[in-house]
PDB file of C-alpha atoms in Angstrom:
ATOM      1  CA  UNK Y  13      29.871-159.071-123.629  1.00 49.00           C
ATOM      2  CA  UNK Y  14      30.861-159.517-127.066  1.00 48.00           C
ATOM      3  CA  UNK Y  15      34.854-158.486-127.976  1.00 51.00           C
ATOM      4  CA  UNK Y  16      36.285-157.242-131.159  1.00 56.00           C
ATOM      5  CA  UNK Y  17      38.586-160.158-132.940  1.00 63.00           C
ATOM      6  CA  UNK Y  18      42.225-158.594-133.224  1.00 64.00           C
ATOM      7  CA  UNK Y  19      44.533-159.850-135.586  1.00 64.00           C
ATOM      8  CA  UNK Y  20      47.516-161.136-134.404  1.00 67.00           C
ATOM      9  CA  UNK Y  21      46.458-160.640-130.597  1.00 71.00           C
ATOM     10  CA  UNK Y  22      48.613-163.394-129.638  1.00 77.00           C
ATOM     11  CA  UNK Y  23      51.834-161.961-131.428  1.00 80.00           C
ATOM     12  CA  UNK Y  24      51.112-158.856-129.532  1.00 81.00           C
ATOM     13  CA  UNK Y  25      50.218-159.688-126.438  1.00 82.00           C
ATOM     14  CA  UNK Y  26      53.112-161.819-125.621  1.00 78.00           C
ATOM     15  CA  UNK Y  27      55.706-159.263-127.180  1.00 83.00           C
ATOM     16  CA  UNK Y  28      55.193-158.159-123.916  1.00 86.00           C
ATOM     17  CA  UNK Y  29      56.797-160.796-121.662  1.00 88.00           C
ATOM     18  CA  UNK Y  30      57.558-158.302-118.847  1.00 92.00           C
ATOM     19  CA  UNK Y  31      53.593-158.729-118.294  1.00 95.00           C
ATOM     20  CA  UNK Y  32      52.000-161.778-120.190  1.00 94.00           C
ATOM     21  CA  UNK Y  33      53.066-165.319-119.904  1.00 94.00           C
ATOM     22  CA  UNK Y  34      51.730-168.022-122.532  1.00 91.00           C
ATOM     23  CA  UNK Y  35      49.959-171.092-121.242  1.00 92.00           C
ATOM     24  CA  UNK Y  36      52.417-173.279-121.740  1.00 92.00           C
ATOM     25  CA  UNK Y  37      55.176-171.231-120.530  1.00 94.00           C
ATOM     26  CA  UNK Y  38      53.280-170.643-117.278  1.00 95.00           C
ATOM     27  CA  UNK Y  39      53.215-174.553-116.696  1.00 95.00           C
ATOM     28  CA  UNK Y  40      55.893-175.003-113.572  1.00 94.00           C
ATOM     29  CA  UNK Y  41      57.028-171.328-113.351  1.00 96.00           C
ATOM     30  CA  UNK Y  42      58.840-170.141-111.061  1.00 96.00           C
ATOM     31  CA  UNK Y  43      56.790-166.817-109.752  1.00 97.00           C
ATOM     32  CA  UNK Y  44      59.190-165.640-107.594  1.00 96.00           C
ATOM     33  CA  UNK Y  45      61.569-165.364-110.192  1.00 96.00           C
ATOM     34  CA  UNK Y  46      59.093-163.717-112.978  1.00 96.00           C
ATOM     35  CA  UNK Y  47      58.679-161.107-110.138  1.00 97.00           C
ATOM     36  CA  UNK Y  48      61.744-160.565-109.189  1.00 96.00           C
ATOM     37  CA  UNK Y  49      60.261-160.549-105.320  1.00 94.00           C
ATOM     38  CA  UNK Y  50      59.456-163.221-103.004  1.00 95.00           C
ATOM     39  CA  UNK Y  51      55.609-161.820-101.806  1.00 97.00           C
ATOM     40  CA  UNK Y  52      51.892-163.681-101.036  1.00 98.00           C
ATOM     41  CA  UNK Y  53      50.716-164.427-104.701  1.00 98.00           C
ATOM     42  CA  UNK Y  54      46.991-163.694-105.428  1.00 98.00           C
ATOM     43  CA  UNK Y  55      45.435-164.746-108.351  1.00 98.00           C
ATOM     44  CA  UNK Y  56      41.970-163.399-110.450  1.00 98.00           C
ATOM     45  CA  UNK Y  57      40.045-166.238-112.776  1.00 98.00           C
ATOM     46  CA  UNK Y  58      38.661-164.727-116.129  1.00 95.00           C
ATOM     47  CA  UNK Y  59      40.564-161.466-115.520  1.00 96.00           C
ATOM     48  CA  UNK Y  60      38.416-159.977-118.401  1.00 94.00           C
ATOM     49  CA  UNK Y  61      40.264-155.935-119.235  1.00 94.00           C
ATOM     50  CA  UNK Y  62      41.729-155.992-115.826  1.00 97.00           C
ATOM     51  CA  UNK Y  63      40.467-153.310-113.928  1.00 97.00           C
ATOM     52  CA  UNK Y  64      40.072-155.272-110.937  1.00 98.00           C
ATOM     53  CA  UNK Y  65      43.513-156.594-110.522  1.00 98.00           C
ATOM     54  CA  UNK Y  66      45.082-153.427-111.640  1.00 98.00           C
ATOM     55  CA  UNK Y  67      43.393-151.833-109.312  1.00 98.00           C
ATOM     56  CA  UNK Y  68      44.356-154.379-106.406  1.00 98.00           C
ATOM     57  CA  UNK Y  69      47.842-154.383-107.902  1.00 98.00           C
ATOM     58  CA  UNK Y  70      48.148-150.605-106.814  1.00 97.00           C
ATOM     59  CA  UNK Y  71      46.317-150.881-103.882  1.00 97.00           C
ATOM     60  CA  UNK Y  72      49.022-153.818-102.031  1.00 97.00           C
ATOM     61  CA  UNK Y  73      52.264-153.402-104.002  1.00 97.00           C
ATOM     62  CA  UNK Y  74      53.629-155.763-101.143  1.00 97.00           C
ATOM     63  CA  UNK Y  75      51.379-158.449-103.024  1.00 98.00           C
ATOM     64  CA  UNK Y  76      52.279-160.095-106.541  1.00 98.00           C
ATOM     65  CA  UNK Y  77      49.079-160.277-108.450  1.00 98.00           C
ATOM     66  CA  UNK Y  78      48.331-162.943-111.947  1.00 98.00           C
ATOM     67  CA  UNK Y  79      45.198-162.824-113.948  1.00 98.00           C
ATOM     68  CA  UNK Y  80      43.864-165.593-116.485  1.00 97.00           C
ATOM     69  CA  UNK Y  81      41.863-164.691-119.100  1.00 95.00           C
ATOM     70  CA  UNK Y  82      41.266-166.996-121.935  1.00 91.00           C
ATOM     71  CA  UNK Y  83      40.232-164.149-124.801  1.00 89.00           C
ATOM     72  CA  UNK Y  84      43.497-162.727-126.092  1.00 89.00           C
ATOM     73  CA  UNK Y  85      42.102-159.718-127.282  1.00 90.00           C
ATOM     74  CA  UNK Y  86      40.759-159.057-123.769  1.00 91.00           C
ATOM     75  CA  UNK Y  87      43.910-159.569-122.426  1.00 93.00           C
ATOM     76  CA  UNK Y  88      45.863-157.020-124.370  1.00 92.00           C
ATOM     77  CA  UNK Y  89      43.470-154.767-122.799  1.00 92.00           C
ATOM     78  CA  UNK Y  90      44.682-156.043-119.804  1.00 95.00           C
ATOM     79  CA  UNK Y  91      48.161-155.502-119.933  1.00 95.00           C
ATOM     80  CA  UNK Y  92      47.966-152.133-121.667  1.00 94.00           C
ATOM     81  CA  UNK Y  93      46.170-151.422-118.308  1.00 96.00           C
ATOM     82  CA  UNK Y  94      48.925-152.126-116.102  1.00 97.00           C
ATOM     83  CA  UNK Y  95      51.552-150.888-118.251  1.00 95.00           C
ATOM     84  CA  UNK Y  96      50.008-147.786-118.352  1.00 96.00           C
ATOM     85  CA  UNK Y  97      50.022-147.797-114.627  1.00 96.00           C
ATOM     86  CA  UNK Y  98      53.888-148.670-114.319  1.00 96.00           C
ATOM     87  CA  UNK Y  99      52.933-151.405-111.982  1.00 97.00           C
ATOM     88  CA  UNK Y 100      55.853-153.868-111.721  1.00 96.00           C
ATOM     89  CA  UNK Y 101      53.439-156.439-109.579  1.00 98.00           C
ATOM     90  CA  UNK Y 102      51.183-157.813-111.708  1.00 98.00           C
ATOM     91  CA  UNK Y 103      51.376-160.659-114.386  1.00 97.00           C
ATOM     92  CA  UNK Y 104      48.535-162.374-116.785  1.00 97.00           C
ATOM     93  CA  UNK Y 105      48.216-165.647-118.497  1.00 96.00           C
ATOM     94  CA  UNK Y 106      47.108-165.959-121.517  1.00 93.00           C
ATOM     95  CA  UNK Y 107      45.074-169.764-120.399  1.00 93.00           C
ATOM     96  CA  UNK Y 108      42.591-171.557-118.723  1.00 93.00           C
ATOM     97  CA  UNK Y 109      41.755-171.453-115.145  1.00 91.00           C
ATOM     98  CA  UNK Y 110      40.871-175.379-114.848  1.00 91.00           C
ATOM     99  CA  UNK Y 111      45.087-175.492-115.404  1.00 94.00           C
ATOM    100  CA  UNK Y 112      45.466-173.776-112.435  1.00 95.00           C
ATOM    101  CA  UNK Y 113      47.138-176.906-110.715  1.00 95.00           C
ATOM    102  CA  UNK Y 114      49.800-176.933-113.470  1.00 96.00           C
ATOM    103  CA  UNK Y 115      50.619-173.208-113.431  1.00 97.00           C
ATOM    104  CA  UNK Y 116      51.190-173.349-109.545  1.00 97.00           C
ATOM    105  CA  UNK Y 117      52.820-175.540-106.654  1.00 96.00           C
ATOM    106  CA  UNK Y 118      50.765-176.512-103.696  1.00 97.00           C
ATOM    107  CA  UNK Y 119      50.210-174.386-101.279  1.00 97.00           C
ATOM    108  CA  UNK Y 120      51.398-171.137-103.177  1.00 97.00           C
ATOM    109  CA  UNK Y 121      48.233-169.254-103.325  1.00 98.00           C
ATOM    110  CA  UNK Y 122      47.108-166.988-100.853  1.00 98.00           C
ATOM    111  CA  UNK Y 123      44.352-165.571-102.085  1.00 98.00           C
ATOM    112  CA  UNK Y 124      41.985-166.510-105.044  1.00 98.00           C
ATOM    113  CA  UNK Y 125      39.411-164.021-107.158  1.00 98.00           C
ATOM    114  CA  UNK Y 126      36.473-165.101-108.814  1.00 98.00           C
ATOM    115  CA  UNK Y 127      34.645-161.727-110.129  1.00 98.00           C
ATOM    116  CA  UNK Y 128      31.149-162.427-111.976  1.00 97.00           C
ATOM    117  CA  UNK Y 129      31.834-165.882-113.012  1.00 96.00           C
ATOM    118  CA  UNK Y 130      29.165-167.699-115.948  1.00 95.00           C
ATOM    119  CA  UNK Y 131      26.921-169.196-113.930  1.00 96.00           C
ATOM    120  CA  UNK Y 132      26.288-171.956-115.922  1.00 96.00           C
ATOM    121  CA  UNK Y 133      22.126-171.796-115.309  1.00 95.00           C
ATOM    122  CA  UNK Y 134      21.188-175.210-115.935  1.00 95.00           C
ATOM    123  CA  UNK Y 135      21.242-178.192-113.839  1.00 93.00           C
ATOM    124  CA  UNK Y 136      23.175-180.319-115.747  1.00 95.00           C
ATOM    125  CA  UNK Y 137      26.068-177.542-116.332  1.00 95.00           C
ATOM    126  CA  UNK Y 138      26.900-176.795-112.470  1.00 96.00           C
ATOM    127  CA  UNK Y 139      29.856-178.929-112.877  1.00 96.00           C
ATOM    128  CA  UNK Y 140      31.344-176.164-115.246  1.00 96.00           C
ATOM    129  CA  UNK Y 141      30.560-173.427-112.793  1.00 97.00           C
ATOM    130  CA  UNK Y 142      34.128-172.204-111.125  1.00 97.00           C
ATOM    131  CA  UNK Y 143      32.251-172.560-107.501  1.00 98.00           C
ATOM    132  CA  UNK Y 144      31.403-176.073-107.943  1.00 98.00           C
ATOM    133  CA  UNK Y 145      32.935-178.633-105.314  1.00 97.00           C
ATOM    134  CA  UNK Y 146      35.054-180.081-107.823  1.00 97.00           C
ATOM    135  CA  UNK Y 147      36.986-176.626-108.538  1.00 97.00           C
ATOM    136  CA  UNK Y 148      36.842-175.961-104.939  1.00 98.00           C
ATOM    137  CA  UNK Y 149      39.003-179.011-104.555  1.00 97.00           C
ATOM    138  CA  UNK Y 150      41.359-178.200-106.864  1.00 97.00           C
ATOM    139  CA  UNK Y 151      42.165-174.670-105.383  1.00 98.00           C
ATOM    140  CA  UNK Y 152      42.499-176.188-102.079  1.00 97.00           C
ATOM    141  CA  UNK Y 153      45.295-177.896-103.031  1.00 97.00           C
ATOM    142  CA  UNK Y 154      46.918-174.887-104.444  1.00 97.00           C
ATOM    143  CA  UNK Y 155      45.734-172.076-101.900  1.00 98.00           C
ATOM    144  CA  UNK Y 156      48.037-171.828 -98.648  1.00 98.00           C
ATOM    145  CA  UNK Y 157      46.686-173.948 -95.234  1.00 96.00           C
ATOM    146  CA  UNK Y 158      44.970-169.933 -94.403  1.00 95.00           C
ATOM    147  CA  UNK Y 159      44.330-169.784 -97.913  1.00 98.00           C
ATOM    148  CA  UNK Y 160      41.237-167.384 -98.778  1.00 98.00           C
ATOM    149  CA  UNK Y 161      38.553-166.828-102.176  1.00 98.00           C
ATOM    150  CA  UNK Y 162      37.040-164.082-102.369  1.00 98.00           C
ATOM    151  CA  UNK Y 163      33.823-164.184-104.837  1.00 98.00           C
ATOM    152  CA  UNK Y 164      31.409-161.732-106.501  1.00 98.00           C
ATOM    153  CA  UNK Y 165      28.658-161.796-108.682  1.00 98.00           C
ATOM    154  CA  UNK Y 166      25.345-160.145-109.636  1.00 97.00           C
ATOM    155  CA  UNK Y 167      23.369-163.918-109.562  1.00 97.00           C
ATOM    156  CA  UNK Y 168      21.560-164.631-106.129  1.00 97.00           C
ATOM    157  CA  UNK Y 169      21.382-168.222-107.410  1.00 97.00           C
ATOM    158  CA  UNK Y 170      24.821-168.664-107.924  1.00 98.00           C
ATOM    159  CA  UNK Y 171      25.026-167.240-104.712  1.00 98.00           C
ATOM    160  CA  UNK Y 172      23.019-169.789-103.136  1.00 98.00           C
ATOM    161  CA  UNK Y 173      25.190-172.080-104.378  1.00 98.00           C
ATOM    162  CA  UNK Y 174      28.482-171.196-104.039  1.00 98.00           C
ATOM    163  CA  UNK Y 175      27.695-170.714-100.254  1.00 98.00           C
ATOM    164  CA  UNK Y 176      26.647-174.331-100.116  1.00 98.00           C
ATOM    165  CA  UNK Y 177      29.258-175.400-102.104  1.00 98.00           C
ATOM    166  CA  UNK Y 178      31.759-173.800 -99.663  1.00 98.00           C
ATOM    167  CA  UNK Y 179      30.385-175.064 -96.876  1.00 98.00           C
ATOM    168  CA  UNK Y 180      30.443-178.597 -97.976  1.00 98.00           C
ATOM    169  CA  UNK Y 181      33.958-178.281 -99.100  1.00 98.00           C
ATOM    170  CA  UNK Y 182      35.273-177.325 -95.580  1.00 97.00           C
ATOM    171  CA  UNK Y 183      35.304-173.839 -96.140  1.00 98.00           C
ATOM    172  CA  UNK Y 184      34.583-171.361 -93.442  1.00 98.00           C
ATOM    173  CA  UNK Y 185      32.576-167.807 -94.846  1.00 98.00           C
ATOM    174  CA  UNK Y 186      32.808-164.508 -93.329  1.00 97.00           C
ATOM    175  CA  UNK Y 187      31.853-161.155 -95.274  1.00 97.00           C
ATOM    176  CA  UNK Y 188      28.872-162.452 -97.020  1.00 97.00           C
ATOM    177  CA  UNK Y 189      27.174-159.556 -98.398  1.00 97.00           C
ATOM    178  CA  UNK Y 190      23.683-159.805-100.049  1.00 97.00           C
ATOM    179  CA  UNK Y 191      24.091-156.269-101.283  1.00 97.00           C
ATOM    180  CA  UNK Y 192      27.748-155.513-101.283  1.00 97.00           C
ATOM    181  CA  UNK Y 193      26.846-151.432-102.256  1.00 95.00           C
ATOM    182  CA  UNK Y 194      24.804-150.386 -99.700  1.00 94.00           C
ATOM    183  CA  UNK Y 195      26.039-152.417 -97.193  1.00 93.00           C
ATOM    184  CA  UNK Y 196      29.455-150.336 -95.878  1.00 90.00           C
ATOM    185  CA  UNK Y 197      31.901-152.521 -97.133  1.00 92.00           C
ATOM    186  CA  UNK Y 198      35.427-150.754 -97.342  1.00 92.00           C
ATOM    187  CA  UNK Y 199      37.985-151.473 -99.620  1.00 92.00           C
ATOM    188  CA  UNK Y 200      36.321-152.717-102.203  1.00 96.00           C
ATOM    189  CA  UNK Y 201      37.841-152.409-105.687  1.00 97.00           C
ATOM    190  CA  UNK Y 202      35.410-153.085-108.692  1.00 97.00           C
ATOM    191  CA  UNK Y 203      35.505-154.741-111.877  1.00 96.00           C
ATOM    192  CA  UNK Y 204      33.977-153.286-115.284  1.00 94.00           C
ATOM    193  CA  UNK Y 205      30.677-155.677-114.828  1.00 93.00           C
ATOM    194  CA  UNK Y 206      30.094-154.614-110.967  1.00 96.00           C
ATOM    195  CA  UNK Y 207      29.844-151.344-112.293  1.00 95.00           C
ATOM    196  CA  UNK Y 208      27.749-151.635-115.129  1.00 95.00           C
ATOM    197  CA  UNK Y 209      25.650-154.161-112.832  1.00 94.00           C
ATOM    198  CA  UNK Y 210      25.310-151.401-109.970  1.00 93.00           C
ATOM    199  CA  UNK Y 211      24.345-148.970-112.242  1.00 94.00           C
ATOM    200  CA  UNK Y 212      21.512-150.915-113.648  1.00 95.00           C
ATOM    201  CA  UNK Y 213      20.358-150.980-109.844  1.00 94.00           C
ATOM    202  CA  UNK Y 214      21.527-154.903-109.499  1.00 96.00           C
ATOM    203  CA  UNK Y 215      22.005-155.922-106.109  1.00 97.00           C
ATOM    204  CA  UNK Y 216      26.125-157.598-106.012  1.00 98.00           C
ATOM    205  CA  UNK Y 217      26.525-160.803-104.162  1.00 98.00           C
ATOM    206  CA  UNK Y 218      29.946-161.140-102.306  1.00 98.00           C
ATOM    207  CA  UNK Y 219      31.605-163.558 -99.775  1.00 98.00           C
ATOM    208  CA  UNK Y 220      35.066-164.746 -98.422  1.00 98.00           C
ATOM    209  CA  UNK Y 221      35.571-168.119 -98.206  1.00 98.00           C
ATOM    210  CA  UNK Y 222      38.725-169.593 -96.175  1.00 98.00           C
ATOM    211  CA  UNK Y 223      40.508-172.722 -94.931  1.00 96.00           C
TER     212      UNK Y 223
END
């Protein structure tokens, strides 16, 4: 999906620092403190306009919620979104999700969203894919000793592999769905691509993968 340039996206988004949080600023932060609330932290990878974690943000006010979006002028999207909402439990930073080691402490994670990832097609790329072993390491480090990630995505190959990957990485699965729409799955709060996806008839893929 292509996104209009805005000018001075950066200078906008982060005049709001009740919501968004500049990559370097989110390196060592203290969460608990932005928040004002000592609750499980969940976090969404390539956040995109943020109707996902909006949407889980109102669902579980108990939980704090941070999405990371590299695109500024997505992200302003974002955080229009949730200050539209009033939601007072919900962060985004403006960064990339390979730094998630340096935005967070060990261990502080409970719960980790990867939503319709790039699936990085080719051989040679599946290093870059955010399901990869190596990535998997990394947010084991980070997630909580019950630590879950929950994943999506419209690519049965990516599938494939992500459920390998997890296994190999010492991940336990549960909730695999091969076609999360028609298969009675409750709770289950969507992102703009699902829904263009399902519309188009597109089977979703979707599993939970835990320590």
């Amino acid at each position: 999906m292509r996104h209009r340039k805005i000018k001075g996206a950066r200078e906008m988004l982060l005049a709001h620092e009740d919501y968004a949080v500049a990559e370097d600023e989110a390196i060592g932060k203290d969460w608990d403190e932005f928040f004002g609330a000592q609750r499980p932290l969940h976090v969404e990878l390539g956040t995109g306009r943020g109707k996902f974690i909006t949407g889980m943000a109102s669902n579980c006010p108990d939980v704090n919620f941070i999405g990371i979006e590299l695109k500024e002028e997505v992200l302003l999207r974002a955080v229009k979104r949730a200050r539209d909402k009033q939601l007072h439990n919900v962060a985004f930073i403006a960064g990339n999700g390979a730094r998630l080691m340096e935005y967070f402490k060990a261990g502080s994670l409970e719960r980790i969203y990867i939503n319709f990832c790039d699936p990085w097609p080719k051989n040679r790329h599946s290093k870059r894919r955010l399901v990869h072993r190596g990535f998997l390491e990394m947010y084991k480090e980070i997630l909580t000793q019950k630590g879950e990630i929950h994943f999506k995505t419209d690519n049965e190959k990516l599938f494939e592999f992500a459920l390998n990957e997890f296994s190999d990485s010492g991940f336990r699965l549960r909730n695999i769905s091969l076609d999360l729409h028609s298969s009675g799955f409750e709770g289950n709060v969507t992102t703009e691509y699902e829904e263009r996806f399902a519309a188009l008839g597109m089977k979703i893929y979707r599993c939970e993968a835990y320590l």
